CSV table of C-alpha atoms in Angstrom, one decimal:
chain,number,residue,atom,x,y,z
A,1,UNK,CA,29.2,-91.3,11.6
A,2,UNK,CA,27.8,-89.2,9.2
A,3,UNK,CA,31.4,-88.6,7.0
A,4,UNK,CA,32.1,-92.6,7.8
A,5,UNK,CA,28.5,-93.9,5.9
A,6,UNK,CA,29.7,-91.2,3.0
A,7,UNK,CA,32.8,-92.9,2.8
A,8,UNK,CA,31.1,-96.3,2.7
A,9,UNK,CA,28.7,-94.9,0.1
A,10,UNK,CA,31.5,-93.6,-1.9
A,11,UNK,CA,33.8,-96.3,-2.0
A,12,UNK,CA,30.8,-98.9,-3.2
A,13,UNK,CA,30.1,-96.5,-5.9
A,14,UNK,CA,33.5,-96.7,-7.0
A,15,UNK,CA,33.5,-100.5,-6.6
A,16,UNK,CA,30.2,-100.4,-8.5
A,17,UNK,CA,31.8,-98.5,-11.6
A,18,UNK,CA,34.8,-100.8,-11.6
A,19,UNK,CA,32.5,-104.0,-11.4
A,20,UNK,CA,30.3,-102.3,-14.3
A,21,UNK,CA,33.4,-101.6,-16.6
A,22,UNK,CA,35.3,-104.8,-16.0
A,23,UNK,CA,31.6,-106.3,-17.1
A,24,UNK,CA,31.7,-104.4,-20.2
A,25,UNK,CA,35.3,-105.1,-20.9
A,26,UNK,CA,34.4,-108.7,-20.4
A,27,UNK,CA,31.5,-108.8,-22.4
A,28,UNK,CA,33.8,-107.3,-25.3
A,29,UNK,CA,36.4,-109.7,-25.7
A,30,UNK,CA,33.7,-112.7,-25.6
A,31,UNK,CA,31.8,-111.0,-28.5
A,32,UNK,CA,35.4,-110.5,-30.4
A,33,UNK,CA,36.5,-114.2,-29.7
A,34,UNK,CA,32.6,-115.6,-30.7
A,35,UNK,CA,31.7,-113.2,-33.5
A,36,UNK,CA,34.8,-111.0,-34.5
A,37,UNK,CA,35.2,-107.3,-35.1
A,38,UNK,CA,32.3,-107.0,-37.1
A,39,UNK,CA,30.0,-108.3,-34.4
A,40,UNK,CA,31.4,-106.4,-31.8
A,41,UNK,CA,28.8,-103.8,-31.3
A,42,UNK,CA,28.4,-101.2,-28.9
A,43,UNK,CA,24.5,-102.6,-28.3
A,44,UNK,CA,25.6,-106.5,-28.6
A,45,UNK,CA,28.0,-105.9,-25.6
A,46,UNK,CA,26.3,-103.6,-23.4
A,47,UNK,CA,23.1,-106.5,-23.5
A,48,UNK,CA,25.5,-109.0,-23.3
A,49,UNK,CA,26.9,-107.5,-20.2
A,50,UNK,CA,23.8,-106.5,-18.9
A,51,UNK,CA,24.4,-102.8,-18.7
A,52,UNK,CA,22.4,-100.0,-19.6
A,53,UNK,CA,23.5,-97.9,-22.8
A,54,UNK,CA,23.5,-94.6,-20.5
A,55,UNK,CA,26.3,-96.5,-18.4
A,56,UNK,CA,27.9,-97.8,-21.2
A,57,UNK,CA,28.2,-94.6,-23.0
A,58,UNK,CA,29.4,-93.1,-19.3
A,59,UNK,CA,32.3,-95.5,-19.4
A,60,UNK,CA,33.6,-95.9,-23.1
A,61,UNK,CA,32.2,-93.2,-26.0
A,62,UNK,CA,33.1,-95.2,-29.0
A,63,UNK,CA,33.2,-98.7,-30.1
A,64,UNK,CA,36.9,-98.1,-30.7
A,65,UNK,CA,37.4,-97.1,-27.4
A,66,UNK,CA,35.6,-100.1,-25.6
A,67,UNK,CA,37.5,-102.5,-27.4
A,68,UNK,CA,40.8,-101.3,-27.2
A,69,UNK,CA,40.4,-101.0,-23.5
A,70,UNK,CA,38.7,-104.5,-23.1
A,71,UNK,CA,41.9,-105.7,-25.2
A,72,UNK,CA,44.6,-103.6,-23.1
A,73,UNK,CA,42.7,-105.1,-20.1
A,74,UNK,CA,43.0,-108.7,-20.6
A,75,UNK,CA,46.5,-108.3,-22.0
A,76,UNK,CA,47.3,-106.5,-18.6
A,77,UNK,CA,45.6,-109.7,-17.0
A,78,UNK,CA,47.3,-112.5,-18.8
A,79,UNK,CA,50.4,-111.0,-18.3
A,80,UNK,CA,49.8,-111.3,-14.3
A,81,UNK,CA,48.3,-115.2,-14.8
A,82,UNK,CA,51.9,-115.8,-17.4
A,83,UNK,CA,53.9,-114.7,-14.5
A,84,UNK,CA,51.7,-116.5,-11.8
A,85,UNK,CA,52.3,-119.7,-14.0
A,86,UNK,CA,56.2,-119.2,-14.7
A,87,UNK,CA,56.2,-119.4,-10.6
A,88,UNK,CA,54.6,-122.8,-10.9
A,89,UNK,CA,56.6,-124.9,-13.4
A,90,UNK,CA,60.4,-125.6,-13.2
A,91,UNK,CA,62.3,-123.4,-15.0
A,92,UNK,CA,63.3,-125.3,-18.0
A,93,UNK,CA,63.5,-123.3,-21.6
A,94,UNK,CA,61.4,-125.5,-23.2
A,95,UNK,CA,58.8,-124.9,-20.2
A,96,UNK,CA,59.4,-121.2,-20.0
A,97,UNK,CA,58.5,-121.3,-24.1
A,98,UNK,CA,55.6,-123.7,-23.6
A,99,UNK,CA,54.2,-120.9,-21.2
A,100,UNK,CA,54.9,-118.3,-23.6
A,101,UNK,CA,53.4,-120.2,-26.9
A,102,UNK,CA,50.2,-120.9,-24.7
A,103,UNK,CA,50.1,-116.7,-23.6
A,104,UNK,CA,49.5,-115.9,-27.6
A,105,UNK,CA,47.2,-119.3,-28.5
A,106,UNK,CA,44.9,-117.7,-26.1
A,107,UNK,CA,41.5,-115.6,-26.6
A,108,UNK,CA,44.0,-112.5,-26.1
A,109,UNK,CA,45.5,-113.4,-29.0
A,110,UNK,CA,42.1,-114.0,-31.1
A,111,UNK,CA,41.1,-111.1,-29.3
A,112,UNK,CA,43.9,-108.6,-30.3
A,113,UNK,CA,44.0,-110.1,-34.2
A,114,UNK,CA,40.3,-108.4,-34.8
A,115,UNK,CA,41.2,-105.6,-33.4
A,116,UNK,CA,44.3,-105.1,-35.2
A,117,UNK,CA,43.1,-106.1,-38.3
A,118,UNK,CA,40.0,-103.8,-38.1
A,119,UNK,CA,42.3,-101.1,-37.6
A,120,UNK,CA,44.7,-101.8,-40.8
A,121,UNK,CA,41.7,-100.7,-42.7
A,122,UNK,CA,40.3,-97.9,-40.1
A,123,UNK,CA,42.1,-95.0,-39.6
A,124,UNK,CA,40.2,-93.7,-36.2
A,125,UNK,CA,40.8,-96.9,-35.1
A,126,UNK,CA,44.5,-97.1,-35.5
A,127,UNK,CA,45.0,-94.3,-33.8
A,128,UNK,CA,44.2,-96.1,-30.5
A,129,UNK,CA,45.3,-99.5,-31.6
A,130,UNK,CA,48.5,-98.8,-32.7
A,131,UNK,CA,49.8,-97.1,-28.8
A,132,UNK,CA,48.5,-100.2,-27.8
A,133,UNK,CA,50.0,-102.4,-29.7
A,134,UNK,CA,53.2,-100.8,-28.6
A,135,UNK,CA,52.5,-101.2,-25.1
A,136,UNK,CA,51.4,-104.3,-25.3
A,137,UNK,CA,54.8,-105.7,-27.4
A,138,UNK,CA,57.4,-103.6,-24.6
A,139,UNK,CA,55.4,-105.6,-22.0
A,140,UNK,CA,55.7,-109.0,-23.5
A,141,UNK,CA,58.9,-108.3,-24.3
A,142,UNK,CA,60.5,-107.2,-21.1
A,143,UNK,CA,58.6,-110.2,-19.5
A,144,UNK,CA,60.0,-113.4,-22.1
A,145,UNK,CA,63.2,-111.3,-20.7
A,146,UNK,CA,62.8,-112.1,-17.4
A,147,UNK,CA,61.4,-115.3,-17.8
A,148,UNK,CA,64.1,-116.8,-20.3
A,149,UNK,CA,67.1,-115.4,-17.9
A,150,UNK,CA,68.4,-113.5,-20.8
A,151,UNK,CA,71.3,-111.0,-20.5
A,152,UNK,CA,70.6,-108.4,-23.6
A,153,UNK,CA,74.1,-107.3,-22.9
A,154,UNK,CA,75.5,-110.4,-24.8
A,155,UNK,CA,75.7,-109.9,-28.6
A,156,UNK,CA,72.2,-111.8,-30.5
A,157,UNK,CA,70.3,-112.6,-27.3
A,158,UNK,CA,68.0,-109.4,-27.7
A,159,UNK,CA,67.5,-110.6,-31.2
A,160,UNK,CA,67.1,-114.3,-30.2
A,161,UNK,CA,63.9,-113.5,-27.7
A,162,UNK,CA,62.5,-111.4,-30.1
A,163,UNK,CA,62.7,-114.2,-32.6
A,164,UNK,CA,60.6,-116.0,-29.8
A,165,UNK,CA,58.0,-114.0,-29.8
A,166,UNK,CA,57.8,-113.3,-33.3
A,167,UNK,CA,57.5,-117.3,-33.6
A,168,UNK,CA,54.8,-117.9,-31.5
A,169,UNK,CA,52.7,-115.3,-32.7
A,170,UNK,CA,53.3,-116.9,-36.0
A,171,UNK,CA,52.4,-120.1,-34.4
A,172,UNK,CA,49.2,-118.5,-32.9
A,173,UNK,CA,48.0,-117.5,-36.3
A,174,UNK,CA,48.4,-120.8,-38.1
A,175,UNK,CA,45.9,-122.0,-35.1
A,176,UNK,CA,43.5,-119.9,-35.9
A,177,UNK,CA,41.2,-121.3,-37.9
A,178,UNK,CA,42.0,-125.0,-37.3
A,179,UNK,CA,43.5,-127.4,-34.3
A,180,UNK,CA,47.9,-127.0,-35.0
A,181,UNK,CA,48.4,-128.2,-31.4
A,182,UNK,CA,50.6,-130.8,-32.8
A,183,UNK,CA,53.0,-129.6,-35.0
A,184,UNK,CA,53.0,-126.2,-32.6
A,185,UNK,CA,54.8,-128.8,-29.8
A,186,UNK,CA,56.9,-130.3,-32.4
A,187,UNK,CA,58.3,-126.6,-33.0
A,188,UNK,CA,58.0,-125.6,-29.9
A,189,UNK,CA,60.2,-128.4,-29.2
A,190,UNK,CA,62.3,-127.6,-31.8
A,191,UNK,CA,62.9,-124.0,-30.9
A,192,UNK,CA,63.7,-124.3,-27.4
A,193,UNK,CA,66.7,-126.8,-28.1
A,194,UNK,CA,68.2,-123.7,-30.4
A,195,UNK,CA,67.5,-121.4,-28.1
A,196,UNK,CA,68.8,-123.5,-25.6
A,197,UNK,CA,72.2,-123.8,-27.1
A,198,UNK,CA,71.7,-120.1,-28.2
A,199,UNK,CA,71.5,-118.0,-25.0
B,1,UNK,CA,36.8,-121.6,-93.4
B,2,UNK,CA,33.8,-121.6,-91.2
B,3,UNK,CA,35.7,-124.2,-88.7
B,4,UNK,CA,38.1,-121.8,-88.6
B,5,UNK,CA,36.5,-118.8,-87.7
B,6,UNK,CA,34.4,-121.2,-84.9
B,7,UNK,CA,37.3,-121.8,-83.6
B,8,UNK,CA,38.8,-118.2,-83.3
B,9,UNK,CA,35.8,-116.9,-82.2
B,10,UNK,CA,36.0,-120.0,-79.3
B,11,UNK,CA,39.3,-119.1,-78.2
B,12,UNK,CA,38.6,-115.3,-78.2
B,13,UNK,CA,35.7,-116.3,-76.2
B,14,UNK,CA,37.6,-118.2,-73.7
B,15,UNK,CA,40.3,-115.5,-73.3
B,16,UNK,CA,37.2,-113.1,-72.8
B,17,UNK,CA,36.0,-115.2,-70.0
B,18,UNK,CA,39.5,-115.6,-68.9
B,19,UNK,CA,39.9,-111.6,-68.6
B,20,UNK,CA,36.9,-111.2,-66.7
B,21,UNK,CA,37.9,-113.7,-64.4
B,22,UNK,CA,41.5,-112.1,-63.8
B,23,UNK,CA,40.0,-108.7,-63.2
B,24,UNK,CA,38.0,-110.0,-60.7
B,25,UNK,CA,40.2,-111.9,-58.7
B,26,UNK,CA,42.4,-108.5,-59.0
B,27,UNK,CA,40.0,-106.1,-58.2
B,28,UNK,CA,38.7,-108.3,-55.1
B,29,UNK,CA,42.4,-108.7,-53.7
B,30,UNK,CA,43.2,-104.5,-54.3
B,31,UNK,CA,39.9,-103.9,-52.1
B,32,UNK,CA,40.5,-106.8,-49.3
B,33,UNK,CA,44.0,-104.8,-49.0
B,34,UNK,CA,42.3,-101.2,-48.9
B,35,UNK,CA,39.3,-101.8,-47.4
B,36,UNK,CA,39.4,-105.0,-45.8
B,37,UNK,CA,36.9,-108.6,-45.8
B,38,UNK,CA,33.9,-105.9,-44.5
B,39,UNK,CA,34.4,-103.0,-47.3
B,40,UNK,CA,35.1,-106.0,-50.1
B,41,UNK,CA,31.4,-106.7,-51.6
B,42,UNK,CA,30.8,-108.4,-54.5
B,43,UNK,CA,28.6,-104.9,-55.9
B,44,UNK,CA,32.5,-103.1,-54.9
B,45,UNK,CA,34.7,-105.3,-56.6
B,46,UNK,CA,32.3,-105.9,-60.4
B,47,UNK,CA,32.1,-101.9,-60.1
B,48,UNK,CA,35.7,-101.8,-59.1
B,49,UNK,CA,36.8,-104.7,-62.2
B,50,UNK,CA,34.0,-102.7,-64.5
B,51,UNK,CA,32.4,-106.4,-65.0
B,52,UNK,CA,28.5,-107.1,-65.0
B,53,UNK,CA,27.0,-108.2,-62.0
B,54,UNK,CA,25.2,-110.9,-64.4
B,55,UNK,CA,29.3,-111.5,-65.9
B,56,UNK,CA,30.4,-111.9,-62.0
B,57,UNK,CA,27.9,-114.5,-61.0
B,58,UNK,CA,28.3,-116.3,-63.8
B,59,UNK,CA,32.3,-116.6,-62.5
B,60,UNK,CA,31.7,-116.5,-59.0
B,61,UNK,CA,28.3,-117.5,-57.3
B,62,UNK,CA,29.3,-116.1,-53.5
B,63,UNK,CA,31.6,-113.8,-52.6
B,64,UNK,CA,33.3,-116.1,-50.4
B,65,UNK,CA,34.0,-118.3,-53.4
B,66,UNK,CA,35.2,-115.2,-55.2
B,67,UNK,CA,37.2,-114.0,-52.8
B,68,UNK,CA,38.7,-117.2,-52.1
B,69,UNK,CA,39.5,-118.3,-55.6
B,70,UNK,CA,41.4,-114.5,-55.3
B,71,UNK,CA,43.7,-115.0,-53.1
B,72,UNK,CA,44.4,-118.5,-54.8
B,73,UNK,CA,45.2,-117.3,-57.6
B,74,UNK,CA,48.0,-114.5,-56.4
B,75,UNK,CA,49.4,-117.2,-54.4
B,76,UNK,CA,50.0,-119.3,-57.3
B,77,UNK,CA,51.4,-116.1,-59.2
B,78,UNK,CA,53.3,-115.0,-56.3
B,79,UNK,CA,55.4,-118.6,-56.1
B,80,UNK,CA,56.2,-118.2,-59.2
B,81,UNK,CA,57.7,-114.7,-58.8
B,82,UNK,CA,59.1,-115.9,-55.9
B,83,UNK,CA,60.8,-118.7,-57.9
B,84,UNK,CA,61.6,-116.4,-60.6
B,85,UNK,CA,63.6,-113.7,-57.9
B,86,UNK,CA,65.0,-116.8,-56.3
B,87,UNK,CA,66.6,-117.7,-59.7
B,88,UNK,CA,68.2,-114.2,-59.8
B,89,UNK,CA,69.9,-114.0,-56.7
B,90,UNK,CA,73.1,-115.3,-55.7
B,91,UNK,CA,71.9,-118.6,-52.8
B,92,UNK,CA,73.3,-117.2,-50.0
B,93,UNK,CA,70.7,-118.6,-46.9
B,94,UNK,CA,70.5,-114.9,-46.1
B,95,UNK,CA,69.5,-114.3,-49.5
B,96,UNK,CA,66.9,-117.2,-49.6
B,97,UNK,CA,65.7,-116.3,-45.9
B,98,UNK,CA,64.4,-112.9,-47.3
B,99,UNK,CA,63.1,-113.6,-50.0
B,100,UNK,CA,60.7,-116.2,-48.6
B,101,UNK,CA,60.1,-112.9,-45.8
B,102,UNK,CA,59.1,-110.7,-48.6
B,103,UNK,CA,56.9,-113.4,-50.0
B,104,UNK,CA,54.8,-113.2,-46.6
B,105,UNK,CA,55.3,-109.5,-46.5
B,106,UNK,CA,53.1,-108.7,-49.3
B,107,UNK,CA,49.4,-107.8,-50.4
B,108,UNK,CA,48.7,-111.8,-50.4
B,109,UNK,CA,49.6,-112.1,-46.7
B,110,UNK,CA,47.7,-109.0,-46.4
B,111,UNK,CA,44.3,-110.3,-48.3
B,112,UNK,CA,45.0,-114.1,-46.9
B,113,UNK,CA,44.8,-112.5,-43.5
B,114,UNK,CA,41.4,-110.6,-44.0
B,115,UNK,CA,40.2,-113.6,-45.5
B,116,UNK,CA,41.7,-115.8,-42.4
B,117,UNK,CA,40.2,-113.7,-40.1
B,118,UNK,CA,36.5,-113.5,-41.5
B,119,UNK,CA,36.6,-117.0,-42.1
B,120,UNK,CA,37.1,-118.0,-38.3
B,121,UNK,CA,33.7,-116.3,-37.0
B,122,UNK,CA,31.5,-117.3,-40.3
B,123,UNK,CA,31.4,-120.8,-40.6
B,124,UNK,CA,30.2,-121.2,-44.8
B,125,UNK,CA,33.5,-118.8,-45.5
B,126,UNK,CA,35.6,-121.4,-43.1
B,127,UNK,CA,34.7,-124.8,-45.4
B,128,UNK,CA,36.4,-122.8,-48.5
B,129,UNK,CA,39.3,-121.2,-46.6
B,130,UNK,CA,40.6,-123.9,-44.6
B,131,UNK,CA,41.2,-126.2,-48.0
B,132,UNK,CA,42.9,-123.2,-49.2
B,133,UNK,CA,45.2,-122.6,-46.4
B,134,UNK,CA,45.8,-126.4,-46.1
B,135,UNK,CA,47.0,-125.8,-49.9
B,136,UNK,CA,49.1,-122.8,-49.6
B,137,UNK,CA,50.8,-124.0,-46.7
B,138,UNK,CA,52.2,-127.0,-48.8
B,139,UNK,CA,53.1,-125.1,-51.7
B,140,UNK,CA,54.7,-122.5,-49.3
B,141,UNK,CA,56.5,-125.2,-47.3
B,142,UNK,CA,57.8,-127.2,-50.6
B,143,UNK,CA,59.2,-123.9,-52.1
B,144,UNK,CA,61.0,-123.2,-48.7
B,145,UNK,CA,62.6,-127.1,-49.0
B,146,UNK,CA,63.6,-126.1,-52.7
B,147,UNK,CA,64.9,-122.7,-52.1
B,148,UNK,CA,66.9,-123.6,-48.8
B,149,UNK,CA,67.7,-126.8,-50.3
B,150,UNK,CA,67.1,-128.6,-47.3
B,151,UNK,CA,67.7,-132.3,-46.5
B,152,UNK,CA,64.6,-133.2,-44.9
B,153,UNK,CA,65.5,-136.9,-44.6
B,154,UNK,CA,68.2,-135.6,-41.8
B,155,UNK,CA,67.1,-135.2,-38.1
B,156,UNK,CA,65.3,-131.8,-37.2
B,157,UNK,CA,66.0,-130.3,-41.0
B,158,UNK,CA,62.3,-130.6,-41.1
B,159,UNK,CA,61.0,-128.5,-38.4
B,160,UNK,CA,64.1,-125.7,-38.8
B,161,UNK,CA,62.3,-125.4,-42.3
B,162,UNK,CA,59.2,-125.0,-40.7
B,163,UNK,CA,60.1,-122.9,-38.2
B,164,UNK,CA,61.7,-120.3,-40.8
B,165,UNK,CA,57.7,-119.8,-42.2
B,166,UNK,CA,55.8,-119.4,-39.0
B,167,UNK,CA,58.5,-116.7,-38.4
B,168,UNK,CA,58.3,-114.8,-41.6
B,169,UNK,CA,54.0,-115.4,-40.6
B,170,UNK,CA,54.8,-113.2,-37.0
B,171,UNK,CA,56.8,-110.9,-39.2
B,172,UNK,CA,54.9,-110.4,-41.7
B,173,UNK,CA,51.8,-109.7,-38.7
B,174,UNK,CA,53.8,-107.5,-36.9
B,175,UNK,CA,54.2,-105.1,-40.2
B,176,UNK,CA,50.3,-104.7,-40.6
B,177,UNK,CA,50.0,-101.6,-38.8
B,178,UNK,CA,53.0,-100.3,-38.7
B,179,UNK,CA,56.1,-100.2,-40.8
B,180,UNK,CA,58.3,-102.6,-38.8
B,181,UNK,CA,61.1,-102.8,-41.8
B,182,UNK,CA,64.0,-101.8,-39.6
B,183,UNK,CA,63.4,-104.9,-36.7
B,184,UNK,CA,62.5,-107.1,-39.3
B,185,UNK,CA,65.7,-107.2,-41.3
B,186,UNK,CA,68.1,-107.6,-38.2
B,187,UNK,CA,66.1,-110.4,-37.0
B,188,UNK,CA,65.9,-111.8,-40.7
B,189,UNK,CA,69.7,-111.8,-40.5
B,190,UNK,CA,69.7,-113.0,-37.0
B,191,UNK,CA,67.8,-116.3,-38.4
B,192,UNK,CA,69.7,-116.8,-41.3
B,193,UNK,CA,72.7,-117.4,-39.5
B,194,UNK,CA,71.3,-119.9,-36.8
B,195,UNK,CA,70.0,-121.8,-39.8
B,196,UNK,CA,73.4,-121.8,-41.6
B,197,UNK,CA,74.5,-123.3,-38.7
B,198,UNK,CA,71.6,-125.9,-38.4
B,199,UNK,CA,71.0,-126.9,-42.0
């Protein structure tokens, strides 16, 4: 009985922490989204989260840290939702580059843009962006891969999804500050015929 | 005699004012690149330009303005080195294709993009910035059409051209943090021959 209500006690603890960090992490990418890099505090999150400093401080030791994980976090999240989605619709390339234009014109994507831009300018911070970053391309990569059907054994196709991504995220940056939902679809449009004829 | 000396002590006035201006906007875009939107303060940059503070208002009222009317100004200079390099080389589209990639690769993409980014949580920076990126991104696009010498009256010519800047724009993100020179120029080449082939 005894060992089995440790367990119990044990496990909730754990669930506890998770539920406390995934609050923080939450908290984190709202304040980057709303109010950027520079209003992106350590206090301003843990408040907005509702969590003690003591806990905060527990789970993440620096701003840079927080952030970075919050960001890895929802990457690691989106790509699970991206793949969910790619399920749903039929498998057309213009569909499959639709879902992949939407994945960066997302609050990841705002998200990620602080922080990388931050970290240009901040060496401690580029120290954990930049792994990140890294991680964060393979993964995208390896899944507009998988979702395009594209054998990388043929001669331009590894260069041609590349291209894709490297599109949209230029795509995602001219939506930044204003609504480019229209000529994004034209392009988009536009793209998917080449890449179409191209793979 | 008198007139005349009014008039060259006018005209040395006005290239007095002139000079102060241009170290400004200079000394504003060499800190947005080192420092970044948050390091650039209008005390940095008159120290940094060694102008007045009473000289620097009387140019620029807000730092938002100054920084703005910055990165205007080395856009208009960098078009016209662009157009000068483009002149130069022989018009291969491969040619053409970087160039305009090197044009997005540069301290201006590097200051617009501090400047983009600030503006998006900070809504008094947003009403100058968004006129300017509405501006920039015509010049931009009619230098592309010129260089390229694209037929935009044909079927699709439009949104290739288009779609050859928002890809230099990922590019030129992806080389923020870290030197991404080697990827770049195989998927520059990449692009330049799909859009032999589609112009």
């Amino acid at each position: 009985m005894s060992t089995s209500t440790g367990q119990r006690e044990g496990r909730s603890q754990a669930d506890r922490s998770r539920e406390t960090r995934r609050k923080l992490m939450q908290a984190t990418v709202e304040c980057l989204v709303e109010r950027g890099w520079a209003g992106t505090t350590t206090t301003v999150v843990a408040e907005r989260a509702g969590v003690s400093r003591g806990a905060q401080l527990h789970h993440f030791r620096t701003r840079g840290e927080l952030v970075a994980a919050a960001v890895e976090h929802l990457g690691a999240e989106s790509v699970l939702d991206l793949k969910e989605r790619a399920r749903q619709v039929n498998g057309s390339t213009l569909a499959v580059v639709e879902l992949i234009a939407d994945f960066y014109a997302s609050d990841l994507f705002t998200a990620a843009l602080e922080l990388w831009v931050a970290a240009r300018t901040d060496p401690e911070l580029k120290t954990v962006v930049v792994p990140l970053e890294v991680r964060l391309g393979r993964e995208t990569h390896r899944l507009a891969v998988e979702l395009l059907n594209a054998d990388e054994a043929k001669p331009g196709v590894r260069e041609t999804v590349q291209l894709t991504l490297d599109l949209v995220r230029g795509l995602a940056l001219a939506n930044q500050l204003t609504d480019d939902g229209k000529r994004r679809s034209r392009i988009i449009r536009h793209w998917a015929r080449m890449l179409e004829d191209s793979l």
